[in-house]
Short mmCIF file of C-alpha atoms in Angstrom, two decimals:
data_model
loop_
_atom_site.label_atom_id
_atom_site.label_comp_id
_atom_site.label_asym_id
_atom_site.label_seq_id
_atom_site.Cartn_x
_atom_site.Cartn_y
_atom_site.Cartn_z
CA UNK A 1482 -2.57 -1.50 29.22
CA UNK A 1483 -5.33 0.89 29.01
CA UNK A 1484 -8.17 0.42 27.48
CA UNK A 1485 -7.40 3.30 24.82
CA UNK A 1486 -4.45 2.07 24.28
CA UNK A 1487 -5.78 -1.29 23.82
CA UNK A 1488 -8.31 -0.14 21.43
CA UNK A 1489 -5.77 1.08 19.14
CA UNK A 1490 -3.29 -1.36 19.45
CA UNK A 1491 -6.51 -3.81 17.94
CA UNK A 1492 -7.06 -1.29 15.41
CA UNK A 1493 -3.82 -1.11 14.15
CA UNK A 1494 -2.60 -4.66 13.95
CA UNK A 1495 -6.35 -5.32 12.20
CA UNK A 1496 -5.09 -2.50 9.52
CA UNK A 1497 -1.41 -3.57 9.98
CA UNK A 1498 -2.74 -7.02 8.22
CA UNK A 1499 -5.41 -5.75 6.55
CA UNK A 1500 -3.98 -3.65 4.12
CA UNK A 1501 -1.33 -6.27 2.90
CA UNK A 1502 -4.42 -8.00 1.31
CA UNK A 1503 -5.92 -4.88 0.10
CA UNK A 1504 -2.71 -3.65 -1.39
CA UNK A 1505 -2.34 -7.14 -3.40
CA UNK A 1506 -6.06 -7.41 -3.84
CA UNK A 1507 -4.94 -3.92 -6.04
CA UNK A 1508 -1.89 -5.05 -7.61
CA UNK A 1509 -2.11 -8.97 -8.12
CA UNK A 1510 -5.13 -8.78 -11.12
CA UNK A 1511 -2.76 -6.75 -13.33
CA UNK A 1512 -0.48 -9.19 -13.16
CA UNK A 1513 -2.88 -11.93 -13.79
CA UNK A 1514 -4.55 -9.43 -16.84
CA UNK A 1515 -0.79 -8.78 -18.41
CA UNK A 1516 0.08 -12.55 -18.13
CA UNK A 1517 -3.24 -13.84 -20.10
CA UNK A 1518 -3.13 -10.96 -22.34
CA UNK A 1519 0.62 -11.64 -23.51
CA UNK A 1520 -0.23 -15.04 -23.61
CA UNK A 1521 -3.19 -14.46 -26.23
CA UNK A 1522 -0.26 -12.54 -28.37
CA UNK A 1523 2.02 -15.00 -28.29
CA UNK A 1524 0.63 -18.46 -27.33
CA UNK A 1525 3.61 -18.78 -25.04
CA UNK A 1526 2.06 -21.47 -22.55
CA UNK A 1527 4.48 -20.42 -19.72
CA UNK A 1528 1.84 -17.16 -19.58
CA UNK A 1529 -0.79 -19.11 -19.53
CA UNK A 1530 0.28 -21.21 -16.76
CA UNK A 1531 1.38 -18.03 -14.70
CA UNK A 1532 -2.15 -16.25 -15.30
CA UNK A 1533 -3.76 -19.35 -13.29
CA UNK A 1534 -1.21 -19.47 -10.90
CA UNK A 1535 -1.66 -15.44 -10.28
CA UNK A 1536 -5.54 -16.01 -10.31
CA UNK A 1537 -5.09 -19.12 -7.61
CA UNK A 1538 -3.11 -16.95 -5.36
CA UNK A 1539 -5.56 -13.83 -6.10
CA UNK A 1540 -8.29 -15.87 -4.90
CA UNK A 1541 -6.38 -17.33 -1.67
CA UNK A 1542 -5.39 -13.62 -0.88
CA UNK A 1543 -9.10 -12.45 -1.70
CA UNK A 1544 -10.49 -14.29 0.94
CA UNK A 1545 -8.73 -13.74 3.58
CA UNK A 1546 -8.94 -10.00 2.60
CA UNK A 1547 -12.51 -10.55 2.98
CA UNK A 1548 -12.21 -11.79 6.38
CA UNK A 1549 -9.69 -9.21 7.74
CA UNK A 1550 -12.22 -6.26 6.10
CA UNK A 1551 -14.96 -7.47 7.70
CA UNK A 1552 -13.59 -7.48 11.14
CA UNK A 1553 -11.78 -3.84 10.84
CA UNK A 1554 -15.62 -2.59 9.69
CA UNK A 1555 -16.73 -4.37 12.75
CA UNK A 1556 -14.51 -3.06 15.37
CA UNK A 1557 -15.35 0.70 13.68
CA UNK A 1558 -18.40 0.34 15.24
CA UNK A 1559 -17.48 -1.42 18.38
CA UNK A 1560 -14.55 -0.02 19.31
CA UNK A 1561 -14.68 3.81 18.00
CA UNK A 1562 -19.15 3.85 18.38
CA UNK A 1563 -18.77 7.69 19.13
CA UNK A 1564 -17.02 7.95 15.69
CA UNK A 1565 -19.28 6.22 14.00
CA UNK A 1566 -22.46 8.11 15.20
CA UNK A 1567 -20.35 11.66 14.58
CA UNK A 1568 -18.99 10.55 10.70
CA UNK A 1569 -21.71 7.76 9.64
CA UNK A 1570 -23.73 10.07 7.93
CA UNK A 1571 -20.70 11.97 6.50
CA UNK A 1572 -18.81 9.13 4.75
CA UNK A 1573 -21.11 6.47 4.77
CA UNK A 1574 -20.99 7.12 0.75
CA UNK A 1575 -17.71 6.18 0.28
CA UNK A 1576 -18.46 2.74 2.31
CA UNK A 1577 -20.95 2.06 1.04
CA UNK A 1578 -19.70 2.45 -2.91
CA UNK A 1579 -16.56 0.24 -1.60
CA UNK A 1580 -18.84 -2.11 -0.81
CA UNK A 1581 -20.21 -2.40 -4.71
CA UNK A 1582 -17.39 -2.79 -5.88
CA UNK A 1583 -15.73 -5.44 -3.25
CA UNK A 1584 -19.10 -7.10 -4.69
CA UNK A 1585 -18.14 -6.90 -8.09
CA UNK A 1586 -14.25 -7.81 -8.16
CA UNK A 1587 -15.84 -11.17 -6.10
CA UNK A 1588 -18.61 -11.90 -8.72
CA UNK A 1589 -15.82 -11.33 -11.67
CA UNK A 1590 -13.01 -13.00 -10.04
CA UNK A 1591 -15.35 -15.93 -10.03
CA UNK A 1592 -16.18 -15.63 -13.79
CA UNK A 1593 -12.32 -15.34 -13.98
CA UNK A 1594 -11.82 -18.57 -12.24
CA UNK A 1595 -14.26 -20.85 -13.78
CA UNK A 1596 -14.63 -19.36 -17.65
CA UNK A 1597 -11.27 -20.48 -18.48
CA UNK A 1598 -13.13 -22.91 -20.92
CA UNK A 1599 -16.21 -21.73 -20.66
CA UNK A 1600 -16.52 -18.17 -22.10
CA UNK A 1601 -14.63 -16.38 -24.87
CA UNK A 1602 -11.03 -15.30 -24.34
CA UNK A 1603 -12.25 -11.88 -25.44
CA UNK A 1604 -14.80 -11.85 -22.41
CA UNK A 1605 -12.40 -14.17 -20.17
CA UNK A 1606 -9.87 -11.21 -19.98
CA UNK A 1607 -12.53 -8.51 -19.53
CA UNK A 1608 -13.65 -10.37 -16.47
CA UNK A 1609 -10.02 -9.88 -15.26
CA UNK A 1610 -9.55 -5.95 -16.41
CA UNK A 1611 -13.35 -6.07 -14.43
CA UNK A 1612 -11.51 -7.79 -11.36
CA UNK A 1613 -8.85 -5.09 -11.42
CA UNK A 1614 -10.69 -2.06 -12.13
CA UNK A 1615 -13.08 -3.24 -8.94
CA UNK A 1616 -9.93 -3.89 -6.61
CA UNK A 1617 -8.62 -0.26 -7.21
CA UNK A 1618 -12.27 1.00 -7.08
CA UNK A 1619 -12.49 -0.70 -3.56
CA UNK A 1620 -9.13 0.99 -2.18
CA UNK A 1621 -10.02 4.40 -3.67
CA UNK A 1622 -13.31 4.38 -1.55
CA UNK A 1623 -11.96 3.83 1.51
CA UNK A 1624 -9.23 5.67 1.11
CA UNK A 1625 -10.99 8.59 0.33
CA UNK A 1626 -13.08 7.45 3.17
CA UNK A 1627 -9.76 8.03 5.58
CA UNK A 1628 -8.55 11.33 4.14
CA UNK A 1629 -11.90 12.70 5.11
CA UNK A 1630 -10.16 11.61 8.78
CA UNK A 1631 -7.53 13.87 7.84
CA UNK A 1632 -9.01 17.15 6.44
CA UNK A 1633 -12.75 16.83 7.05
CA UNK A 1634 -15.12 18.52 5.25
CA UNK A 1635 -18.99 18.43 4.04
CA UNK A 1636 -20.75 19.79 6.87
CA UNK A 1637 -21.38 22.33 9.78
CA UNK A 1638 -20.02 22.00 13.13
CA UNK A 1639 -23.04 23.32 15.16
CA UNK A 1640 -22.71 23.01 19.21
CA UNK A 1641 -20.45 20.05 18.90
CA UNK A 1642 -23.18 18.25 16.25
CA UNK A 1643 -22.70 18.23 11.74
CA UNK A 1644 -25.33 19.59 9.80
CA UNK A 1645 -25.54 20.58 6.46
CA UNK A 1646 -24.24 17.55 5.42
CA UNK A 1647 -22.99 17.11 2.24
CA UNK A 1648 -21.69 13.60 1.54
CA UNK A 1649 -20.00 13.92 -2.06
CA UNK A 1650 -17.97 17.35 -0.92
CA UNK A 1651 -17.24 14.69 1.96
CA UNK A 1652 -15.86 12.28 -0.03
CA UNK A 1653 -14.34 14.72 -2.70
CA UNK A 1654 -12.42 16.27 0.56
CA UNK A 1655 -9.08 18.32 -0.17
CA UNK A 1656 -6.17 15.20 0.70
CA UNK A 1657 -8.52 12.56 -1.41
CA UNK A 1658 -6.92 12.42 -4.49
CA UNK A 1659 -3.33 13.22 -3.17
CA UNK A 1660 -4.24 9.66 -0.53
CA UNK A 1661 -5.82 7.62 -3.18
CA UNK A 1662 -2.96 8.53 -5.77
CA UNK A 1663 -0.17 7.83 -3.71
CA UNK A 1664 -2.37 4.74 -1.98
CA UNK A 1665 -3.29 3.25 -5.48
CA UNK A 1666 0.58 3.83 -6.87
CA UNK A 1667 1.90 1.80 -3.44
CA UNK A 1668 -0.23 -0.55 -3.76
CA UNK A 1669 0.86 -1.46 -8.04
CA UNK A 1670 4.71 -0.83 -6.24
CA UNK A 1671 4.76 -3.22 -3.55
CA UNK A 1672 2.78 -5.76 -5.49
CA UNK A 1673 4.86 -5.93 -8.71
CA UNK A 1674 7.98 -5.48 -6.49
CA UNK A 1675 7.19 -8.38 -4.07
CA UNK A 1676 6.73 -10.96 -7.29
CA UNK A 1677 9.19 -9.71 -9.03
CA UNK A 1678 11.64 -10.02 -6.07
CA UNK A 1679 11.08 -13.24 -5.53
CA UNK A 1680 11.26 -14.41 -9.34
CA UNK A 1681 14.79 -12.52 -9.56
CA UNK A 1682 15.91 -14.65 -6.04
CA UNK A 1683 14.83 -17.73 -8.33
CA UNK A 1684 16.56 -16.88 -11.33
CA UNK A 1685 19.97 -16.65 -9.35
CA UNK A 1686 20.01 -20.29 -9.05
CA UNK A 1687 17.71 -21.12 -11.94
CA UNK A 1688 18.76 -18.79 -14.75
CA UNK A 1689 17.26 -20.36 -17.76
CA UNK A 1690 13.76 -21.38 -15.72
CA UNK A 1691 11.64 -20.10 -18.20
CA UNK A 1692 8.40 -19.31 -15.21
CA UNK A 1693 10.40 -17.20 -13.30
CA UNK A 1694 11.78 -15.26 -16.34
CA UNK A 1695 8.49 -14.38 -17.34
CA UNK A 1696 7.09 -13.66 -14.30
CA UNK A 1697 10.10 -11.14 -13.54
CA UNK A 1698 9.28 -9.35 -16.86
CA UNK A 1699 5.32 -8.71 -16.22
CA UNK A 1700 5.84 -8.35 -12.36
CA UNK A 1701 8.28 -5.14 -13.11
CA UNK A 1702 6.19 -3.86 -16.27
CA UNK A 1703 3.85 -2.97 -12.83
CA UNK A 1704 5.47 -2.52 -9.94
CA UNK A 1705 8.48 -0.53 -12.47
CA UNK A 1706 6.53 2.68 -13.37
CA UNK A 1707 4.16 2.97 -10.64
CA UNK A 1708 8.26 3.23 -8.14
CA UNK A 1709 8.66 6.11 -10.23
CA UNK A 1710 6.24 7.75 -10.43
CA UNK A 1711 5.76 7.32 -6.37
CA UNK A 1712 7.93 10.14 -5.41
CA UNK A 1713 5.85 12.16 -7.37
CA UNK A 1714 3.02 11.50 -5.64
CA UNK A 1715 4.55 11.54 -2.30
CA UNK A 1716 6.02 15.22 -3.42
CA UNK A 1717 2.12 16.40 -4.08
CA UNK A 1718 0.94 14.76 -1.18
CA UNK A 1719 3.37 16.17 1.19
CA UNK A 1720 2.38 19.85 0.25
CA UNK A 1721 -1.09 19.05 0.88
CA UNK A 1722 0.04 17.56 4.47
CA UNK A 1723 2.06 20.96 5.41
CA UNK A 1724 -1.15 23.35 4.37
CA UNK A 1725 -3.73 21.24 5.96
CA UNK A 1726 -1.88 19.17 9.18
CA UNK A 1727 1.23 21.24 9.68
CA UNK A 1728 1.71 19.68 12.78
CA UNK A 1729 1.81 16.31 11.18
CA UNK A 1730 4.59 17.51 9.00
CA UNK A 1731 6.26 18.68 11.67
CA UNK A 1732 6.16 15.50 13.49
CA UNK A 1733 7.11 14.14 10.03
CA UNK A 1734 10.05 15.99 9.61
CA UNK A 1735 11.11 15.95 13.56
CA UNK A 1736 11.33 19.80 13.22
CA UNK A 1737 10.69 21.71 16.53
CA UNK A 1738 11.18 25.17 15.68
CA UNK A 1739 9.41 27.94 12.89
CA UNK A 1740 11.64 29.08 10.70
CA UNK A 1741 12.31 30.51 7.02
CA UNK A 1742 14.55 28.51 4.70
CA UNK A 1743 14.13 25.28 7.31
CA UNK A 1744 16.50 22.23 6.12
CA UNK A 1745 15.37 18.72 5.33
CA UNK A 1746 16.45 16.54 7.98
CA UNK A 1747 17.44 13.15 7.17
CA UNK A 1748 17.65 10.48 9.56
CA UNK A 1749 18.78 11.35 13.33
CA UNK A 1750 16.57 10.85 16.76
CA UNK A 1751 13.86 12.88 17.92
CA UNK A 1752 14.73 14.42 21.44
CA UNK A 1753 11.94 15.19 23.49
CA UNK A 1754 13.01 16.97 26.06
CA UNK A 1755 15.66 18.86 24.23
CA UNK A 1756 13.39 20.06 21.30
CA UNK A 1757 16.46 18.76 19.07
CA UNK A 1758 16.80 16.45 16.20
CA UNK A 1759 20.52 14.84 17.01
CA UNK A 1760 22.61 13.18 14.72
CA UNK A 1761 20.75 13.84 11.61
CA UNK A 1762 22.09 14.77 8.26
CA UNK A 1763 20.59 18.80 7.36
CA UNK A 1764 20.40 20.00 3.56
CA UNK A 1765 19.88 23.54 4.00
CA UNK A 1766 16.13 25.46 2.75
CA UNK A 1767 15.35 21.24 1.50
CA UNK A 1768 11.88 21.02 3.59
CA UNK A 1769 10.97 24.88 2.96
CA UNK A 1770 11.57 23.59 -0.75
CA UNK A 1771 9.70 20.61 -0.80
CA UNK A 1772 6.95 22.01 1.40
CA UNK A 1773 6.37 25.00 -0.32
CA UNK A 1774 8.39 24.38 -3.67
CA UNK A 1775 10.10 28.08 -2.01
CA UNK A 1776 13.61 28.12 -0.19
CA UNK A 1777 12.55 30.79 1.63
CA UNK A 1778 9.31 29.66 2.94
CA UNK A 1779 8.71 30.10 6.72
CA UNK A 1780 7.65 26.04 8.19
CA UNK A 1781 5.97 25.84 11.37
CA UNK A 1782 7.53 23.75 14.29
CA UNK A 1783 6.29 21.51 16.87
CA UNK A 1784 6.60 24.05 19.23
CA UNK A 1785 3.86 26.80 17.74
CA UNK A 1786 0.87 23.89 18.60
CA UNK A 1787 -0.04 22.72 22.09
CA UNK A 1788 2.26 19.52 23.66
CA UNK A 1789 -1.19 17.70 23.73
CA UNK A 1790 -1.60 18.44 20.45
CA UNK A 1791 1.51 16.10 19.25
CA UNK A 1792 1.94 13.33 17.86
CA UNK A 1793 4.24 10.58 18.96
CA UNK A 1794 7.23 12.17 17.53
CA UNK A 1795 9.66 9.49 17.49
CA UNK A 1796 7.29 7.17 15.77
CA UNK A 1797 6.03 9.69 12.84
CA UNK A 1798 9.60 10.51 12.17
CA UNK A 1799 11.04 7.09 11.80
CA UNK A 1800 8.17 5.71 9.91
CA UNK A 1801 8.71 8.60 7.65
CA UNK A 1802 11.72 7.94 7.46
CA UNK A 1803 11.68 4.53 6.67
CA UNK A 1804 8.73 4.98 3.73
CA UNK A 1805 11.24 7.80 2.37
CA UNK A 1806 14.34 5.42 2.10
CA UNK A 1807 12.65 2.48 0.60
CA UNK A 1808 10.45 4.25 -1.71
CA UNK A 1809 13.59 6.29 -3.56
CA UNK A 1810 15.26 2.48 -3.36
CA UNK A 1811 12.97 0.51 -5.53
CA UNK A 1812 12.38 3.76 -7.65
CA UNK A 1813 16.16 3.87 -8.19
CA UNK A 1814 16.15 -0.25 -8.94
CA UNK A 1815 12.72 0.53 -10.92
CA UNK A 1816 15.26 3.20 -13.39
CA UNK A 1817 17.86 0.55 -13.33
CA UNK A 1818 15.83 -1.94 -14.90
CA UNK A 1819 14.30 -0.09 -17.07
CA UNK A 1820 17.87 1.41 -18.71
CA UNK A 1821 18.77 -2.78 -19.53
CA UNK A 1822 15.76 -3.35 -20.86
CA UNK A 1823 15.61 -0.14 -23.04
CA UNK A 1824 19.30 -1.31 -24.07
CA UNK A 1825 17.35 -4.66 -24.95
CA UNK A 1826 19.74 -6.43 -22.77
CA UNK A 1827 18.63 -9.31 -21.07
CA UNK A 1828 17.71 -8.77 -17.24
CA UNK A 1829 17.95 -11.70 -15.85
CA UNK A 1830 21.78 -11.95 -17.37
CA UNK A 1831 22.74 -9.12 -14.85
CA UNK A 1832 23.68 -10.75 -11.57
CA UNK A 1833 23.28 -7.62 -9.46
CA UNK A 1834 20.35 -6.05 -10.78
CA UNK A 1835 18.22 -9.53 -10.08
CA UNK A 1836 20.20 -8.94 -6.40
CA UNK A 1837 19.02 -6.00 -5.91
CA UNK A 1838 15.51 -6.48 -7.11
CA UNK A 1839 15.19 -9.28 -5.46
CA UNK A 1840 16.49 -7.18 -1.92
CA UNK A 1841 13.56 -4.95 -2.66
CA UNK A 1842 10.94 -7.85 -2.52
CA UNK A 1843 9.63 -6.91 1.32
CA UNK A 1844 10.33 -3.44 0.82
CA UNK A 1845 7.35 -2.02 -0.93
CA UNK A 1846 4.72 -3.90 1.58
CA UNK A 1847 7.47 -2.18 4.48
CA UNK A 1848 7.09 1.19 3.20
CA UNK A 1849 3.12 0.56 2.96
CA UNK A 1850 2.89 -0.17 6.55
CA UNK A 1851 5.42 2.84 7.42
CA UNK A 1852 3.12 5.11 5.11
CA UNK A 1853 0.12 4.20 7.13
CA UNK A 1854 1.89 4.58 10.32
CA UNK A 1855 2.42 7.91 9.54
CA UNK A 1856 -0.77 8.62 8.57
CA UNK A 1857 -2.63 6.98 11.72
CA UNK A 1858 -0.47 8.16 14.21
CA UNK A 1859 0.46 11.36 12.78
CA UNK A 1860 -3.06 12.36 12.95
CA UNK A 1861 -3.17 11.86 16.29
CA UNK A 1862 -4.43 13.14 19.16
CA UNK A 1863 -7.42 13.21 16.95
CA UNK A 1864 -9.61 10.47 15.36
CA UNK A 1865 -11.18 13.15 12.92
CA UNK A 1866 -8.45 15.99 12.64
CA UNK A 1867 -9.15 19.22 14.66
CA UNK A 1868 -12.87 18.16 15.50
CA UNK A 1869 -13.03 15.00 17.16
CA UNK A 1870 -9.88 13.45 19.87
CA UNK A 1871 -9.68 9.68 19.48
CA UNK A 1872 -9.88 9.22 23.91
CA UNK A 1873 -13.30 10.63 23.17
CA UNK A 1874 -14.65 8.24 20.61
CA UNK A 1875 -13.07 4.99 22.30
CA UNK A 1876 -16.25 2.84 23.59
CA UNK A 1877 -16.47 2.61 27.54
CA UNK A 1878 -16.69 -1.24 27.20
CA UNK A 1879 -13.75 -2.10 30.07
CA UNK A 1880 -11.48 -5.16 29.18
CA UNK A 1881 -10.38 -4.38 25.80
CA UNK A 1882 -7.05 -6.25 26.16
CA UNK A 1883 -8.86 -9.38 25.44
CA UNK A 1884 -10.27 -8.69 21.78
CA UNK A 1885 -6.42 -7.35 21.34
CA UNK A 1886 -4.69 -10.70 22.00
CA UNK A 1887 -7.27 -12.70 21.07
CA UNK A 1888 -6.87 -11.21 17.29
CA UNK A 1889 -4.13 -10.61 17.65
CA UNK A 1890 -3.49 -14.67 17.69
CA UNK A 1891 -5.87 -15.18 15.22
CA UNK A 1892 -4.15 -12.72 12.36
CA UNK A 1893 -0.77 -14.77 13.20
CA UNK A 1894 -2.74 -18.48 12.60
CA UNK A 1895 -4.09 -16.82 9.29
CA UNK A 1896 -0.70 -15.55 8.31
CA UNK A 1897 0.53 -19.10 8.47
CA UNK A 1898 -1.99 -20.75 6.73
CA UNK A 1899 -1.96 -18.20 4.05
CA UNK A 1900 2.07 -18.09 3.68
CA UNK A 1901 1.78 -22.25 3.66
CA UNK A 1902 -0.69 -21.50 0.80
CA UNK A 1903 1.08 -19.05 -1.67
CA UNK A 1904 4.43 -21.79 -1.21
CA UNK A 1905 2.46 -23.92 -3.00
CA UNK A 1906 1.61 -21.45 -5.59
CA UNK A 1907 5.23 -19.90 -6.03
CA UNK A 1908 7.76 -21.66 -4.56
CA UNK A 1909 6.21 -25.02 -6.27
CA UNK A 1910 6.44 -23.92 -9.24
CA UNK A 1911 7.16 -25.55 -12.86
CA UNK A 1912 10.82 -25.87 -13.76
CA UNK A 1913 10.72 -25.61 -17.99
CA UNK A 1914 13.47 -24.08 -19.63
CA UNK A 1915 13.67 -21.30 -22.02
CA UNK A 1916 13.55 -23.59 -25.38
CA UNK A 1917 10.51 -25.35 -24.10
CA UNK A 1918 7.79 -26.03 -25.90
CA UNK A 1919 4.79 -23.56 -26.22
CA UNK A 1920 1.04 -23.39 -27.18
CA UNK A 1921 -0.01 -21.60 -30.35
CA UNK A 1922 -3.57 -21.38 -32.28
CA UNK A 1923 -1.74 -23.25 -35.08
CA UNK A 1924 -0.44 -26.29 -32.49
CA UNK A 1925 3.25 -26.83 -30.85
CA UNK A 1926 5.99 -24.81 -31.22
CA UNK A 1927 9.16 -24.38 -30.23
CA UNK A 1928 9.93 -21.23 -28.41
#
């Protein structure tokens, strides 16, 4: 293994785990904020009870979010240092204001945790609508921070040096809001998709378990809309992709050759040597469409831009691919859902529905981690698109195969200890029935 390759192979399992925690960091206070706040409508105790359980695994997920961060800002600097010195300066603003508010989710998660009894309930569920606003504060920032990878902007290029540096044009850069929408809209998705499928996988054994029936109802009320409203996002941000990294889409779309009214290709395998997509399923003038919203629009193929200029094909495609299938999945199950419960028929009475959302549990984080594959890897050759080629910001530090496994083994140990963690939170959790008994400001009830 080289020690390029070894470089990025650190990189991207450190992101590859990272951004599970980040994307749940993102979705898991809503959840927490909707259970308390139905709870304080309806003194239903079974909210109650999930709010701490949400804010317990929260906390667990926090931390080792923390951890996993702090290493990936680490090995920026260690692995990538002629990176650094080239963009510090350029979107050090976007770290930096990630930084405030990674700061402030911690100080109000803590609030969250201990004011149970301490502070009002008004100001007890403002700390958590504080903890959320923070965690999707924190992902804008540095995803903004990574679109400025993909269409930099800000400064001069001046004999190989940036001047004229302007950090908030940086930051403000033409794919940030199409990368933070689509980012922030994932990360709701996979979040509210990964409780809720494992509620529904509960409820086929358990039907009347009052915990899981609840949980099921506030884990889709997020991860529901933001499904479908994802292809939307994905439709904006893929026009911004085929103005501003053509090639990308190209690699994207596995098509080799220019050409006017160019078909969507779904599925098939990338030949290299050929130049040929084979065995893949062609809806005529569908990427000229979606590229351009024009049938007739001409799309460039692999073929107009230098070989050394490509991506890895295969891997762009497939991830693509994958992202593509999944998404329109839960954003189908997501309009499924939503047609019982606008019926006001009971969910969790419909066998196949709770199947399928419960099928869809691993899906969103799956598509996350294809999503990002693309993006990494699509951008590639370059580290900072069109102005700076990742084999020339690698550090010349030899033996970088060592840092690789040795994190490698210590992302798996934390996996472990965190999935050990969250069994105790979800899988351990309280078996009341539906006619339980509930906690109102006037005393007992039943429900």
């Amino acid at each position: 293994m080289s020690d390029l390759l070894a470089a990025r192979s650190q990189m991207a399992v450190s992101l590859g785990f990272h951004i599970i925690f980040a994307v749940v960091g993102i979705g898991m206070p809503v959840l927490m904020v909707i259970a308390e706040r139905r709870w304080q409508k309806t003194g239903d105790a079974v909210h109650l009870d999930l709010a701490k359980r949400w804010a317990k695994g929260t906390a667990i997920l926090f931390a080792v979010g923390a951890v996993s961060g702090t290493v990936l800002s680490f090995e920026l600097g260690l692995l990538w240092p002629q990176f650094m010195e080239f963009a510090g300066g350029i979107i050090g603003m976007p770290f930096s204001l990630e930084g405030f508010a990674f700061f402030t989710e911690a100080i109000f998660l803590g609030v969250y945790l201990y004011g149970w009894d301490r502070i009002s309930p008004r100001a007890h569920l403002w700390a958590g609508i504080a903890v959320a606003v923070s965690g999707a504060a924190s992902g804008i920032f540095v995803v903004s921070a990574n679109s400025w990878m993909n269409s930099p902007s800000g400064f001069d290029l001046v004999a190989g040096r940036p001047v004229n540096v302007d950090p908030i044009a940086a930051m403000l850069n033409p794919m940030a809001l199409q990368q933070t929408l689509h980012m922030t809209l994932a990360a709701y998705t996979a979040t509210g998709f990964a409780v809720a499928g494992i509620h529904a996988f509960l409820l086929l054994f358990d039907r009347t378990n009052a915990f899981h029936r609840r949980a099921l109802t506030a884990a889709l009320a997020l991860g529901g809309p933001a499904a479908v409203l994802q292809p939307i996002s994905g439709d904006i941000s893929g026009r911004s992709v085929a103005v501003s990294q053509p090639v990308k889409l190209a690699a994207m779309e596995s098509h080799f050759e220019t050409t006017a009214r160019a078909p969507l290709i779904i599925g098939g395998f990338p030949d290299m040597h050929t130049g040929e997509t084979r065995y893949a399923i062609r809806i005529p003038y569908g990427l000229s469409l979606l590229a351009f919203h024009d049938p007739h629009a001409v799309v460039e193929g692999l073929k107009d831009f230098p070989r050394q200029d490509w991506p890895n094909v295969p891997i762009v495609h497939f991830a693509f691919q994958i992202m593509v299938a999944l998404g329109t999945y839960l954003a189908l199950v997501s309009l499924w859902a939503g047609w019982v419960a606008w019926r006001r028929r009971d969910i969790t009475a419909n066998r196949l529905l709770l199947r399928a959302i419960a099928l869809g549990a691993p899906m969103g984080f799956i598509a996350v981690e294809a999503g990002w594959t693309v993006t990494e890897v699509g951008r590639q050759p370059w580290i900072i698109y069109g102005v700076l080629r990742t084999a020339d910001a690698v550090t010349p530090m030899p033996g970088l195969i060592v840092p690789f496994l040795l994190f490698t083994l210590l992302y798996c140990f934390l996996g472990v200890i965190v999935g050990w963690l969250l069994y105790r939170q979800i899988l351990r959790s309280p078996r009341s029935r539906e006619w339980s008994r509930v906690y109102s400001p006037g005393g007992l009830r039943r429900a």
